[in-house]
Amino acid sequence: MSSLIIDIGGTKLRSEFEGIYEEYLSKDKELIPFLEDKLKRYKNIDTVKVSYAGQVNKGVILSSPNIKVKEKNIKEYFEKKYGIVFKIDNDLNCALLAEKNYFKEKNIALLFVGSGVGASVLENAHIVRGEKNIACEIGHIPFKKAPFHCGCGRDNCIEIFSGGVGLQNWLKYYGYPWMSLEKIKNAKDKNLQSIYKNFLEALLRAAGTLVTLFNPKVLVLGGGVIASNPYILDIIKQDIKKYALKQSCEDLQIVLSKLKNASLQGAKEL
């Protein structure tokens, strides 16, 4: 028997089964019909392991801002209906499992920027989870008021300014077509300069907060936005002391993730 591995991000949905890798746009799929189609196609699946870009607690989806899910108690649904083992966790927690295996360290913080801004922390080799498995939601720390709302419903979250969806919303707000962060960075237009300045400040605040609160040995930067703009690493290295406790920055390693599809790799460890 075999495991079906799924990584559901805000932009892409990835699956792996017995060496077969497939990739889709998340917006084109509804989660439960997608999984049920896989179970019908591959009859020997006995375990499904899911990395999910949202809040999850004990097999129940608490929030799904970017993925359509009609049945929140997803673990119970699949285990009762199909008699399989179903495991699901937040995508950053899954990525942290993969990074833990890579770095072989006990104190690691992840800061990933993709559709949103997410974090996960390993403290003395254990994932910091909180009461409802929603600890370290760094993207939803208040930053500045915006003229539109975050997926969580508020209008002042860090990820409104530093997440990929947030950047798209700012471009729409000012009447610009989609453009890369690199193009925003190099633009002379004052509105684009403001978008870029707020992006960096919000991201540095997120990084500084993580480092101050959890004092990791390694801060790993990842996600699609950072992977496409690796120069961000040097900016955070240079300016982190302005946003974090000085002592927490001593001997701190700040690195880019070297893992491909870390969340998918980590889901295998669930």
Short mmCIF file of C-alpha atoms in Angstrom, two decimals:
data_model
loop_
_atom_site.label_atom_id
_atom_site.label_comp_id
_atom_site.label_asym_id
_atom_site.label_seq_id
_atom_site.Cartn_x
_atom_site.Cartn_y
_atom_site.Cartn_z
CA MET A 1 0.00 0.00 0.00
CA SER A 2 1.11 3.57 -0.63
CA SER A 3 0.81 7.18 0.52
CA LEU A 4 -0.58 10.04 -1.52
CA ILE A 5 1.32 13.25 -0.70
CA ILE A 6 -0.39 16.61 -1.30
CA ASP A 7 0.86 20.18 -0.92
CA ILE A 8 -1.85 22.82 -1.18
CA GLY A 9 -0.48 26.34 -1.46
CA GLY A 10 -2.28 29.58 -2.13
CA THR A 11 -1.10 29.47 -5.76
CA LYS A 12 -0.17 25.88 -6.63
CA LEU A 13 -1.45 22.45 -5.68
CA ARG A 14 1.15 19.69 -5.92
CA SER A 15 0.75 15.95 -5.57
CA GLU A 16 3.10 13.00 -5.49
CA PHE A 17 2.21 9.31 -5.64
CA GLU A 18 4.70 6.50 -6.23
CA GLY A 19 7.07 8.85 -8.06
CA ILE A 20 4.33 10.49 -10.14
CA TYR A 21 4.45 14.28 -9.62
CA GLU A 22 1.61 16.55 -10.75
CA GLU A 23 1.06 20.29 -10.38
CA TYR A 24 -2.07 22.44 -10.75
CA LEU A 25 -3.29 25.95 -9.98
CA SER A 26 -5.00 25.95 -6.57
CA LYS A 27 -7.81 28.21 -7.77
CA ASP A 28 -8.80 25.62 -10.38
CA LYS A 29 -9.37 22.83 -7.86
CA GLU A 30 -11.72 22.18 -4.98
CA LEU A 31 -9.88 20.08 -2.42
CA ILE A 32 -12.29 17.23 -1.63
CA PRO A 33 -13.28 16.41 -5.25
CA PHE A 34 -9.59 16.56 -6.17
CA LEU A 35 -8.64 14.05 -3.47
CA GLU A 36 -11.58 11.78 -4.22
CA ASP A 37 -10.57 11.68 -7.87
CA LYS A 38 -7.08 10.57 -6.82
CA LEU A 39 -8.50 7.83 -4.58
CA LYS A 40 -10.61 6.54 -7.47
CA ARG A 41 -7.68 6.59 -9.90
CA TYR A 42 -5.19 4.89 -7.57
CA LYS A 43 -6.81 1.98 -5.75
CA ASN A 44 -3.87 1.09 -3.48
CA ILE A 45 -3.70 4.35 -1.47
CA ASP A 46 -3.92 3.65 2.26
CA THR A 47 -2.64 7.01 3.59
CA VAL A 48 -3.12 10.61 2.50
CA LYS A 49 -0.73 13.24 3.87
CA VAL A 50 -1.61 16.88 3.25
CA SER A 51 0.40 20.09 3.65
CA TYR A 52 -2.21 22.84 3.76
CA ALA A 53 -1.84 26.62 3.36
CA GLY A 54 -4.29 27.51 6.11
CA GLN A 55 -5.08 26.91 9.74
CA VAL A 56 -5.67 23.29 10.71
CA ASN A 57 -6.25 21.68 14.11
CA LYS A 58 -6.70 17.96 14.77
CA GLY A 59 -7.77 17.25 11.22
CA VAL A 60 -10.24 20.14 11.05
CA ILE A 61 -9.67 23.07 8.67
CA LEU A 62 -10.13 26.32 10.61
CA SER A 63 -9.52 28.70 7.72
CA SER A 64 -9.16 28.41 3.96
CA PRO A 65 -8.64 31.89 2.48
CA ASN A 66 -7.23 30.67 -0.85
CA ILE A 67 -8.58 27.12 -1.29
CA LYS A 68 -12.17 26.00 -1.72
CA VAL A 69 -13.18 23.43 0.91
CA LYS A 70 -16.81 22.59 1.70
CA GLU A 71 -16.16 19.94 4.39
CA LYS A 72 -14.04 21.40 7.21
CA ASN A 73 -13.72 18.17 9.22
CA ILE A 74 -11.68 16.71 6.42
CA LYS A 75 -9.85 14.00 8.37
CA GLU A 76 -13.07 12.44 9.68
CA TYR A 77 -14.69 12.72 6.24
CA PHE A 78 -12.00 10.73 4.43
CA GLU A 79 -11.25 8.21 7.16
CA LYS A 80 -14.92 7.28 7.57
CA LYS A 81 -15.81 7.27 3.87
CA TYR A 82 -12.70 5.57 2.49
CA GLY A 83 -11.16 3.70 5.43
CA ILE A 84 -7.78 5.33 4.98
CA VAL A 85 -5.39 7.15 7.30
CA PHE A 86 -5.63 10.91 6.70
CA LYS A 87 -3.01 13.34 8.04
CA ILE A 88 -3.02 17.10 7.52
CA ASP A 89 -1.00 20.02 8.92
CA ASN A 90 -0.20 23.63 8.09
CA ASP A 91 2.15 23.94 5.11
CA LEU A 92 4.81 25.86 7.05
CA ASN A 93 4.83 23.24 9.80
CA CYS A 94 5.39 20.64 7.09
CA ALA A 95 8.16 22.71 5.53
CA LEU A 96 9.75 22.99 8.96
CA LEU A 97 9.94 19.20 9.23
CA ALA A 98 11.88 19.12 5.96
CA GLU A 99 14.17 21.99 7.03
CA LYS A 100 14.77 20.27 10.38
CA ASN A 101 16.05 17.20 8.54
CA TYR A 102 18.23 19.39 6.33
CA PHE A 103 19.85 21.58 9.01
CA LYS A 104 19.97 19.05 11.87
CA GLU A 105 19.31 21.89 14.33
CA LYS A 106 16.93 22.13 17.29
CA ASN A 107 16.03 25.83 17.07
CA ILE A 108 14.88 27.01 13.64
CA ALA A 109 12.46 29.69 12.45
CA LEU A 110 10.94 29.72 8.97
CA LEU A 111 9.71 32.87 7.26
CA PHE A 112 8.13 32.15 3.88
CA VAL A 113 6.60 34.67 1.49
CA GLY A 114 4.31 33.32 -1.20
CA SER A 115 0.65 34.20 -1.66
CA GLY A 116 0.77 35.22 2.00
CA VAL A 117 3.40 35.52 4.73
CA GLY A 118 3.83 32.48 6.96
CA ALA A 119 6.12 31.30 9.72
CA SER A 120 6.86 28.20 11.75
CA VAL A 121 9.22 27.70 14.67
CA LEU A 122 11.14 24.71 15.97
CA GLU A 123 11.93 25.10 19.68
CA ASN A 124 14.23 22.48 21.18
CA ALA A 125 13.34 20.11 18.30
CA HIS A 126 9.56 20.55 18.77
CA ILE A 127 7.20 22.58 16.59
CA VAL A 128 5.66 25.53 18.45
CA ARG A 129 1.93 24.92 17.93
CA GLY A 130 -0.12 26.80 20.52
CA GLU A 131 -3.53 25.75 21.84
CA LYS A 132 -5.20 25.37 18.42
CA ASN A 133 -2.14 24.68 16.26
CA ILE A 134 -2.19 28.28 14.98
CA ALA A 135 0.92 29.67 16.68
CA CYS A 136 3.35 31.82 14.68
CA GLU A 137 0.79 33.35 12.28
CA ILE A 138 3.27 36.15 11.68
CA GLY A 139 1.50 37.40 8.55
CA HIS A 140 -1.46 38.51 10.66
CA ILE A 141 0.40 40.74 13.09
CA PRO A 142 -0.92 44.33 12.72
CA PHE A 143 1.27 46.60 10.60
CA LYS A 144 -0.55 49.49 8.89
CA LYS A 145 -4.09 50.25 7.78
CA ALA A 146 -4.86 49.35 4.17
CA PRO A 147 -7.81 50.34 1.94
CA PHE A 148 -8.74 46.66 1.50
CA HIS A 149 -8.86 43.53 3.64
CA CYS A 150 -6.67 40.51 4.27
CA GLY A 151 -8.07 37.00 3.76
CA CYS A 152 -8.51 36.84 7.55
CA GLY A 153 -10.94 39.78 7.42
CA ARG A 154 -8.73 42.51 8.91
CA ASP A 155 -7.28 45.50 7.09
CA ASN A 156 -3.89 45.92 8.76
CA CYS A 157 -2.00 42.61 8.50
CA ILE A 158 1.65 42.30 7.56
CA GLU A 159 0.79 40.03 4.64
CA ILE A 160 -1.39 42.73 3.04
CA PHE A 161 1.92 44.51 2.40
CA SER A 162 4.42 41.65 1.96
CA GLY A 163 2.40 38.73 0.56
CA GLY A 164 2.03 38.02 -3.14
CA VAL A 165 -1.75 38.50 -3.03
CA GLY A 166 -1.26 41.73 -1.11
CA LEU A 167 1.14 43.04 -3.75
CA GLN A 168 -1.42 42.24 -6.45
CA ASN A 169 -4.09 44.10 -4.50
CA TRP A 170 -1.91 47.18 -4.13
CA LEU A 171 -1.20 47.22 -7.86
CA LYS A 172 -4.93 46.97 -8.60
CA TYR A 173 -5.68 49.69 -6.06
CA TYR A 174 -3.35 52.13 -7.82
CA GLY A 175 -4.53 51.03 -11.27
CA TYR A 176 -1.41 49.18 -12.41
CA PRO A 177 -1.26 45.84 -14.24
CA TRP A 178 0.51 42.92 -12.58
CA MET A 179 4.29 43.32 -12.47
CA SER A 180 7.15 41.60 -10.71
CA LEU A 181 8.59 42.79 -7.41
CA GLU A 182 11.82 43.57 -9.28
CA LYS A 183 9.95 45.92 -11.60
CA ILE A 184 8.18 47.55 -8.65
CA LYS A 185 11.54 48.01 -6.95
CA ASN A 186 13.11 49.77 -9.93
CA ALA A 187 10.14 51.99 -10.80
CA LYS A 188 10.36 55.77 -10.39
CA ASP A 189 6.62 56.14 -9.76
CA LYS A 190 5.94 57.28 -6.18
CA ASN A 191 3.08 54.81 -5.65
CA LEU A 192 5.23 51.86 -6.74
CA GLN A 193 8.05 53.13 -4.54
CA SER A 194 5.60 53.20 -1.63
CA ILE A 195 4.51 49.61 -2.34
CA TYR A 196 8.12 48.44 -2.34
CA LYS A 197 9.06 50.40 0.80
CA ASN A 198 6.09 48.95 2.71
CA PHE A 199 6.90 45.47 1.42
CA LEU A 200 10.40 45.59 2.87
CA GLU A 201 9.40 47.24 6.14
CA ALA A 202 6.61 44.72 6.79
CA LEU A 203 8.90 41.81 5.95
CA LEU A 204 11.65 43.10 8.21
CA ARG A 205 9.15 43.57 11.01
CA ALA A 206 8.02 39.96 10.59
CA ALA A 207 11.61 38.71 10.61
CA GLY A 208 12.56 40.85 13.61
CA THR A 209 9.52 39.71 15.58
CA LEU A 210 10.30 36.05 14.94
CA VAL A 211 13.94 36.46 15.93
CA THR A 212 13.12 38.44 19.08
CA LEU A 213 10.36 36.13 20.31
CA PHE A 214 11.96 32.76 19.56
CA ASN A 215 15.73 33.35 19.42
CA PRO A 216 16.40 30.72 16.72
CA LYS A 217 19.82 29.55 15.67
CA VAL A 218 18.75 29.56 12.02
CA LEU A 219 16.23 31.81 10.24
CA VAL A 220 15.25 30.21 6.94
CA LEU A 221 13.75 32.42 4.23
CA GLY A 222 11.66 30.83 1.50
CA GLY A 223 8.49 30.88 -0.56
CA GLY A 224 7.93 31.93 -4.17
CA VAL A 225 8.39 35.68 -3.67
CA ILE A 226 11.73 35.31 -1.89
CA ALA A 227 12.92 32.56 -4.23
CA SER A 228 12.30 34.93 -7.17
CA ASN A 229 14.06 37.81 -5.38
CA PRO A 230 17.04 36.26 -3.53
CA TYR A 231 18.63 39.69 -2.91
CA ILE A 232 16.09 40.00 -0.07
CA LEU A 233 18.41 37.78 1.97
CA ASP A 234 21.12 40.46 1.99
CA ILE A 235 18.63 43.18 2.98
CA ILE A 236 17.37 41.17 5.95
CA LYS A 237 20.91 40.28 7.02
CA GLN A 238 21.90 43.94 6.87
CA ASP A 239 18.84 45.43 8.61
CA ILE A 240 17.57 42.73 10.99
CA LYS A 241 19.23 44.41 14.01
CA LYS A 242 16.99 47.45 13.52
CA TYR A 243 13.92 45.24 14.08
CA ALA A 244 15.11 42.54 16.49
CA LEU A 245 16.72 42.33 19.93
CA LYS A 246 20.48 42.72 19.52
CA GLN A 247 21.32 39.67 21.61
CA SER A 248 18.95 37.51 19.55
CA CYS A 249 20.87 38.44 16.41
CA GLU A 250 24.22 37.28 17.77
CA ASP A 251 25.41 34.13 15.95
CA LEU A 252 22.10 34.01 14.08
CA GLN A 253 22.32 32.28 10.69
CA ILE A 254 19.98 33.80 8.08
CA VAL A 255 19.77 31.64 4.96
CA LEU A 256 17.65 30.94 1.91
CA SER A 257 15.87 27.61 1.82
CA LYS A 258 17.71 25.20 -0.47
CA LEU A 259 14.90 22.66 -0.57
CA LYS A 260 12.63 22.26 -3.58
CA ASN A 261 8.99 22.00 -2.53
CA ALA A 262 9.85 21.94 1.19
CA SER A 263 6.17 21.67 2.20
CA LEU A 264 5.66 18.64 -0.03
CA GLN A 265 8.83 17.02 1.32
CA GLY A 266 7.76 17.74 4.89
CA ALA A 267 4.28 16.29 4.36
CA LYS A 268 5.94 12.91 3.87
CA GLU A 269 7.11 13.15 7.51
CA LEU A 270 3.59 13.55 8.96
#
